[in-house]
Amino acid sequence: VSFGPAGEETAVIEGSNLTLAFEPEGVMGGQGGCNSYGGNYQIDGQEMTFDETASTLRACAEDALNEQEMSFLQALNQVNRYELEGDSLTLFYGEQGVLNFTRAE
């Protein structure tokens, strides 16, 4: 839905699709807007980390989408904790960043 510094998040570019899916046994993946990505995750209480994240290497048609995808994937690799409330997932990264997700139907 949005990401960036907490309280100053930027909405995902309209028409683009950033997704994150969790699979059993610590595997995750999704769409970064132009490329698919995947890797591993670990959860310990409210702490969450991602590692071994890799993505396909197609360029987006628009520079803004390329920048969004690069920022999103960098943020994902810095996640250190999460909060799950109803259908909303917030991942916290770095010092003050947040990634906000809503469950897809």
mmCIF file with all atom_site columns, C-alpha atoms in Angstrom:
data_model
loop_
_atom_site.group_PDB
_atom_site.id
_atom_site.type_symbol
_atom_site.label_atom_id
_atom_site.label_alt_id
_atom_site.label_comp_id
_atom_site.label_asym_id
_atom_site.label_entity_id
_atom_site.label_seq_id
_atom_site.pdbx_PDB_ins_code
_atom_site.Cartn_x
_atom_site.Cartn_y
_atom_site.Cartn_z
_atom_site.occupancy
_atom_site.B_iso_or_equiv
_atom_site.pdbx_formal_charge
_atom_site.auth_seq_id
_atom_site.auth_comp_id
_atom_site.auth_asym_id
_atom_site.auth_atom_id
_atom_site.pdbx_PDB_model_num
ATOM 1   C CA . VAL A 1 1   ? 0.000  0.000   0.000   1.00 0.00 ? 1   VAL A CA 1
ATOM 2   C CA . SER A 1 2   ? 2.768  2.428   1.014   1.00 0.00 ? 2   SER A CA 1
ATOM 3   C CA . PHE A 1 3   ? 6.315  2.628   2.326   1.00 0.00 ? 3   PHE A CA 1
ATOM 4   C CA . GLY A 1 4   ? 8.982  5.036   3.538   1.00 0.00 ? 4   GLY A CA 1
ATOM 5   C CA . PRO A 1 5   ? 9.746  6.926   6.731   1.00 0.00 ? 5   PRO A CA 1
ATOM 6   C CA . ALA A 1 6   ? 7.067  6.309   9.379   1.00 0.00 ? 6   ALA A CA 1
ATOM 7   C CA . GLY A 1 7   ? 4.411  9.009   9.192   1.00 0.00 ? 7   GLY A CA 1
ATOM 8   C CA . GLU A 1 8   ? 5.696  10.134  5.783   1.00 0.00 ? 8   GLU A CA 1
ATOM 9   C CA . GLU A 1 9   ? 5.056  7.006   3.721   1.00 0.00 ? 9   GLU A CA 1
ATOM 10  C CA . THR A 1 10  ? 4.661  7.266   -0.031  1.00 0.00 ? 10  THR A CA 1
ATOM 11  C CA . ALA A 1 11  ? 1.760  5.435   -1.668  1.00 0.00 ? 11  ALA A CA 1
ATOM 12  C CA . VAL A 1 12  ? 2.634  2.743   -4.188  1.00 0.00 ? 12  VAL A CA 1
ATOM 13  C CA . ILE A 1 13  ? 2.481  4.124   -7.737  1.00 0.00 ? 13  ILE A CA 1
ATOM 14  C CA . GLU A 1 14  ? -1.044 3.747   -9.076  1.00 0.00 ? 14  GLU A CA 1
ATOM 15  C CA . GLY A 1 15  ? -1.354 0.747   -11.361 1.00 0.00 ? 15  GLY A CA 1
ATOM 16  C CA . SER A 1 16  ? 1.752  -0.948  -9.970  1.00 0.00 ? 16  SER A CA 1
ATOM 17  C CA . ASN A 1 17  ? 1.560  -4.012  -7.792  1.00 0.00 ? 17  ASN A CA 1
ATOM 18  C CA . LEU A 1 18  ? 3.945  -4.715  -4.886  1.00 0.00 ? 18  LEU A CA 1
ATOM 19  C CA . THR A 1 19  ? 3.160  -8.036  -3.254  1.00 0.00 ? 19  THR A CA 1
ATOM 20  C CA . LEU A 1 20  ? 4.586  -10.264 -0.532  1.00 0.00 ? 20  LEU A CA 1
ATOM 21  C CA . ALA A 1 21  ? 3.519  -13.860 0.094   1.00 0.00 ? 21  ALA A CA 1
ATOM 22  C CA . PHE A 1 22  ? 4.692  -16.108 2.915   1.00 0.00 ? 22  PHE A CA 1
ATOM 23  C CA . GLU A 1 23  ? 5.034  -19.818 2.294   1.00 0.00 ? 23  GLU A CA 1
ATOM 24  C CA . PRO A 1 24  ? 5.652  -22.593 4.820   1.00 0.00 ? 24  PRO A CA 1
ATOM 25  C CA . GLU A 1 25  ? 9.169  -23.417 5.944   1.00 0.00 ? 25  GLU A CA 1
ATOM 26  C CA . GLY A 1 26  ? 10.441 -19.830 5.796   1.00 0.00 ? 26  GLY A CA 1
ATOM 27  C CA . VAL A 1 27  ? 10.057 -19.123 2.074   1.00 0.00 ? 27  VAL A CA 1
ATOM 28  C CA . MET A 1 28  ? 8.677  -15.810 0.799   1.00 0.00 ? 28  MET A CA 1
ATOM 29  C CA . GLY A 1 29  ? 8.210  -14.132 -2.555  1.00 0.00 ? 29  GLY A CA 1
ATOM 30  C CA . GLY A 1 30  ? 6.184  -11.672 -4.555  1.00 0.00 ? 30  GLY A CA 1
ATOM 31  C CA . GLN A 1 31  ? 6.120  -8.992  -7.203  1.00 0.00 ? 31  GLN A CA 1
ATOM 32  C CA . GLY A 1 32  ? 8.255  -5.865  -6.958  1.00 0.00 ? 32  GLY A CA 1
ATOM 33  C CA . GLY A 1 33  ? 6.318  -4.001  -9.623  1.00 0.00 ? 33  GLY A CA 1
ATOM 34  C CA . CYS A 1 34  ? 8.247  -5.189  -12.682 1.00 0.00 ? 34  CYS A CA 1
ATOM 35  C CA . ASN A 1 35  ? 10.110 -8.230  -11.400 1.00 0.00 ? 35  ASN A CA 1
ATOM 36  C CA . SER A 1 36  ? 9.322  -11.206 -9.245  1.00 0.00 ? 36  SER A CA 1
ATOM 37  C CA . TYR A 1 37  ? 11.477 -11.860 -6.187  1.00 0.00 ? 37  TYR A CA 1
ATOM 38  C CA . GLY A 1 38  ? 11.914 -14.498 -3.548  1.00 0.00 ? 38  GLY A CA 1
ATOM 39  C CA . GLY A 1 39  ? 13.996 -15.508 -0.578  1.00 0.00 ? 39  GLY A CA 1
ATOM 40  C CA . ASN A 1 40  ? 13.797 -16.667 2.997   1.00 0.00 ? 40  ASN A CA 1
ATOM 41  C CA . TYR A 1 41  ? 12.305 -15.210 6.156   1.00 0.00 ? 41  TYR A CA 1
ATOM 42  C CA . GLN A 1 42  ? 12.687 -15.878 9.871   1.00 0.00 ? 42  GLN A CA 1
ATOM 43  C CA . ILE A 1 43  ? 10.286 -14.923 12.658  1.00 0.00 ? 43  ILE A CA 1
ATOM 44  C CA . ASP A 1 44  ? 11.171 -14.788 16.355  1.00 0.00 ? 44  ASP A CA 1
ATOM 45  C CA . GLY A 1 45  ? 8.386  -13.202 18.384  1.00 0.00 ? 45  GLY A CA 1
ATOM 46  C CA . GLN A 1 46  ? 7.777  -9.785  16.777  1.00 0.00 ? 46  GLN A CA 1
ATOM 47  C CA . GLU A 1 47  ? 11.165 -9.852  15.048  1.00 0.00 ? 47  GLU A CA 1
ATOM 48  C CA . MET A 1 48  ? 11.251 -10.696 11.349  1.00 0.00 ? 48  MET A CA 1
ATOM 49  C CA . THR A 1 49  ? 14.160 -10.808 8.949   1.00 0.00 ? 49  THR A CA 1
ATOM 50  C CA . PHE A 1 50  ? 14.555 -11.629 5.267   1.00 0.00 ? 50  PHE A CA 1
ATOM 51  C CA . ASP A 1 51  ? 17.639 -13.049 3.582   1.00 0.00 ? 51  ASP A CA 1
ATOM 52  C CA . GLU A 1 52  ? 18.860 -14.550 0.336   1.00 0.00 ? 52  GLU A CA 1
ATOM 53  C CA . THR A 1 53  ? 16.436 -12.269 -1.511  1.00 0.00 ? 53  THR A CA 1
ATOM 54  C CA . ALA A 1 54  ? 16.868 -12.388 -5.290  1.00 0.00 ? 54  ALA A CA 1
ATOM 55  C CA . SER A 1 55  ? 14.813 -10.989 -8.141  1.00 0.00 ? 55  SER A CA 1
ATOM 56  C CA . THR A 1 56  ? 14.510 -11.278 -11.880 1.00 0.00 ? 56  THR A CA 1
ATOM 57  C CA . LEU A 1 57  ? 16.293 -8.517  -13.792 1.00 0.00 ? 57  LEU A CA 1
ATOM 58  C CA . ARG A 1 58  ? 13.790 -6.995  -16.213 1.00 0.00 ? 58  ARG A CA 1
ATOM 59  C CA . ALA A 1 59  ? 13.825 -3.218  -16.478 1.00 0.00 ? 59  ALA A CA 1
ATOM 60  C CA . CYS A 1 60  ? 10.577 -1.369  -15.865 1.00 0.00 ? 60  CYS A CA 1
ATOM 61  C CA . ALA A 1 61  ? 9.171  0.715   -18.716 1.00 0.00 ? 61  ALA A CA 1
ATOM 62  C CA . GLU A 1 62  ? 9.133  3.827   -16.501 1.00 0.00 ? 62  GLU A CA 1
ATOM 63  C CA . ASP A 1 63  ? 11.979 5.231   -14.390 1.00 0.00 ? 63  ASP A CA 1
ATOM 64  C CA . ALA A 1 64  ? 9.600  5.891   -11.486 1.00 0.00 ? 64  ALA A CA 1
ATOM 65  C CA . LEU A 1 65  ? 8.665  2.178   -11.387 1.00 0.00 ? 65  LEU A CA 1
ATOM 66  C CA . ASN A 1 66  ? 12.348 1.179   -11.462 1.00 0.00 ? 66  ASN A CA 1
ATOM 67  C CA . GLU A 1 67  ? 13.063 3.505   -8.536  1.00 0.00 ? 67  GLU A CA 1
ATOM 68  C CA . GLN A 1 68  ? 10.039 2.268   -6.580  1.00 0.00 ? 68  GLN A CA 1
ATOM 69  C CA . GLU A 1 69  ? 11.019 -1.372  -7.075  1.00 0.00 ? 69  GLU A CA 1
ATOM 70  C CA . MET A 1 70  ? 14.639 -0.775  -6.092  1.00 0.00 ? 70  MET A CA 1
ATOM 71  C CA . SER A 1 71  ? 13.590 1.127   -2.942  1.00 0.00 ? 71  SER A CA 1
ATOM 72  C CA . PHE A 1 72  ? 11.021 -1.531  -2.034  1.00 0.00 ? 72  PHE A CA 1
ATOM 73  C CA . LEU A 1 73  ? 13.501 -4.419  -2.355  1.00 0.00 ? 73  LEU A CA 1
ATOM 74  C CA . GLN A 1 74  ? 16.182 -2.525  -0.403  1.00 0.00 ? 74  GLN A CA 1
ATOM 75  C CA . ALA A 1 75  ? 13.677 -1.822  2.364   1.00 0.00 ? 75  ALA A CA 1
ATOM 76  C CA . LEU A 1 76  ? 12.553 -5.453  2.428   1.00 0.00 ? 76  LEU A CA 1
ATOM 77  C CA . ASN A 1 77  ? 16.140 -6.586  3.034   1.00 0.00 ? 77  ASN A CA 1
ATOM 78  C CA . GLN A 1 78  ? 16.367 -4.267  6.072   1.00 0.00 ? 78  GLN A CA 1
ATOM 79  C CA . VAL A 1 79  ? 13.181 -5.471  7.830   1.00 0.00 ? 79  VAL A CA 1
ATOM 80  C CA . ASN A 1 80  ? 13.699 -6.179  11.526  1.00 0.00 ? 80  ASN A CA 1
ATOM 81  C CA . ARG A 1 81  ? 10.186 -6.508  12.997  1.00 0.00 ? 81  ARG A CA 1
ATOM 82  C CA . TYR A 1 82  ? 6.508  -6.675  12.092  1.00 0.00 ? 82  TYR A CA 1
ATOM 83  C CA . GLU A 1 83  ? 3.001  -5.939  13.340  1.00 0.00 ? 83  GLU A CA 1
ATOM 84  C CA . LEU A 1 84  ? -0.066 -7.789  12.092  1.00 0.00 ? 84  LEU A CA 1
ATOM 85  C CA . GLU A 1 85  ? -3.451 -6.228  12.805  1.00 0.00 ? 85  GLU A CA 1
ATOM 86  C CA . GLY A 1 86  ? -6.484 -7.714  11.053  1.00 0.00 ? 86  GLY A CA 1
ATOM 87  C CA . ASP A 1 87  ? -5.761 -7.615  7.313   1.00 0.00 ? 87  ASP A CA 1
ATOM 88  C CA . SER A 1 88  ? -2.926 -5.080  7.691   1.00 0.00 ? 88  SER A CA 1
ATOM 89  C CA . LEU A 1 89  ? 0.747  -6.023  7.924   1.00 0.00 ? 89  LEU A CA 1
ATOM 90  C CA . THR A 1 90  ? 3.386  -3.432  8.791   1.00 0.00 ? 90  THR A CA 1
ATOM 91  C CA . LEU A 1 91  ? 7.046  -4.306  8.369   1.00 0.00 ? 91  LEU A CA 1
ATOM 92  C CA . PHE A 1 92  ? 9.560  -2.035  10.077  1.00 0.00 ? 92  PHE A CA 1
ATOM 93  C CA . TYR A 1 93  ? 12.973 -1.516  8.490   1.00 0.00 ? 93  TYR A CA 1
ATOM 94  C CA . GLY A 1 94  ? 16.092 0.518   9.197   1.00 0.00 ? 94  GLY A CA 1
ATOM 95  C CA . GLU A 1 95  ? 15.768 3.226   11.828  1.00 0.00 ? 95  GLU A CA 1
ATOM 96  C CA . GLN A 1 96  ? 12.272 4.530   11.019  1.00 0.00 ? 96  GLN A CA 1
ATOM 97  C CA . GLY A 1 97  ? 10.992 2.996   7.793   1.00 0.00 ? 97  GLY A CA 1
ATOM 98  C CA . VAL A 1 98  ? 7.761  1.078   7.325   1.00 0.00 ? 98  VAL A CA 1
ATOM 99  C CA . LEU A 1 99  ? 6.272  -1.088  4.594   1.00 0.00 ? 99  LEU A CA 1
ATOM 100 C CA . ASN A 1 100 ? 2.455  -1.237  4.784   1.00 0.00 ? 100 ASN A CA 1
ATOM 101 C CA . PHE A 1 101 ? 0.566  -4.142  3.230   1.00 0.00 ? 101 PHE A CA 1
ATOM 102 C CA . THR A 1 102 ? -3.114 -5.087  3.033   1.00 0.00 ? 102 THR A CA 1
ATOM 103 C CA . ARG A 1 103 ? -4.198 -8.698  2.557   1.00 0.00 ? 103 ARG A CA 1
ATOM 104 C CA . ALA A 1 104 ? -5.177 -9.430  -1.044  1.00 0.00 ? 104 ALA A CA 1
ATOM 105 C CA . GLU A 1 105 ? -8.433 -11.195 -1.714  1.00 0.00 ? 105 GLU A CA 1
#
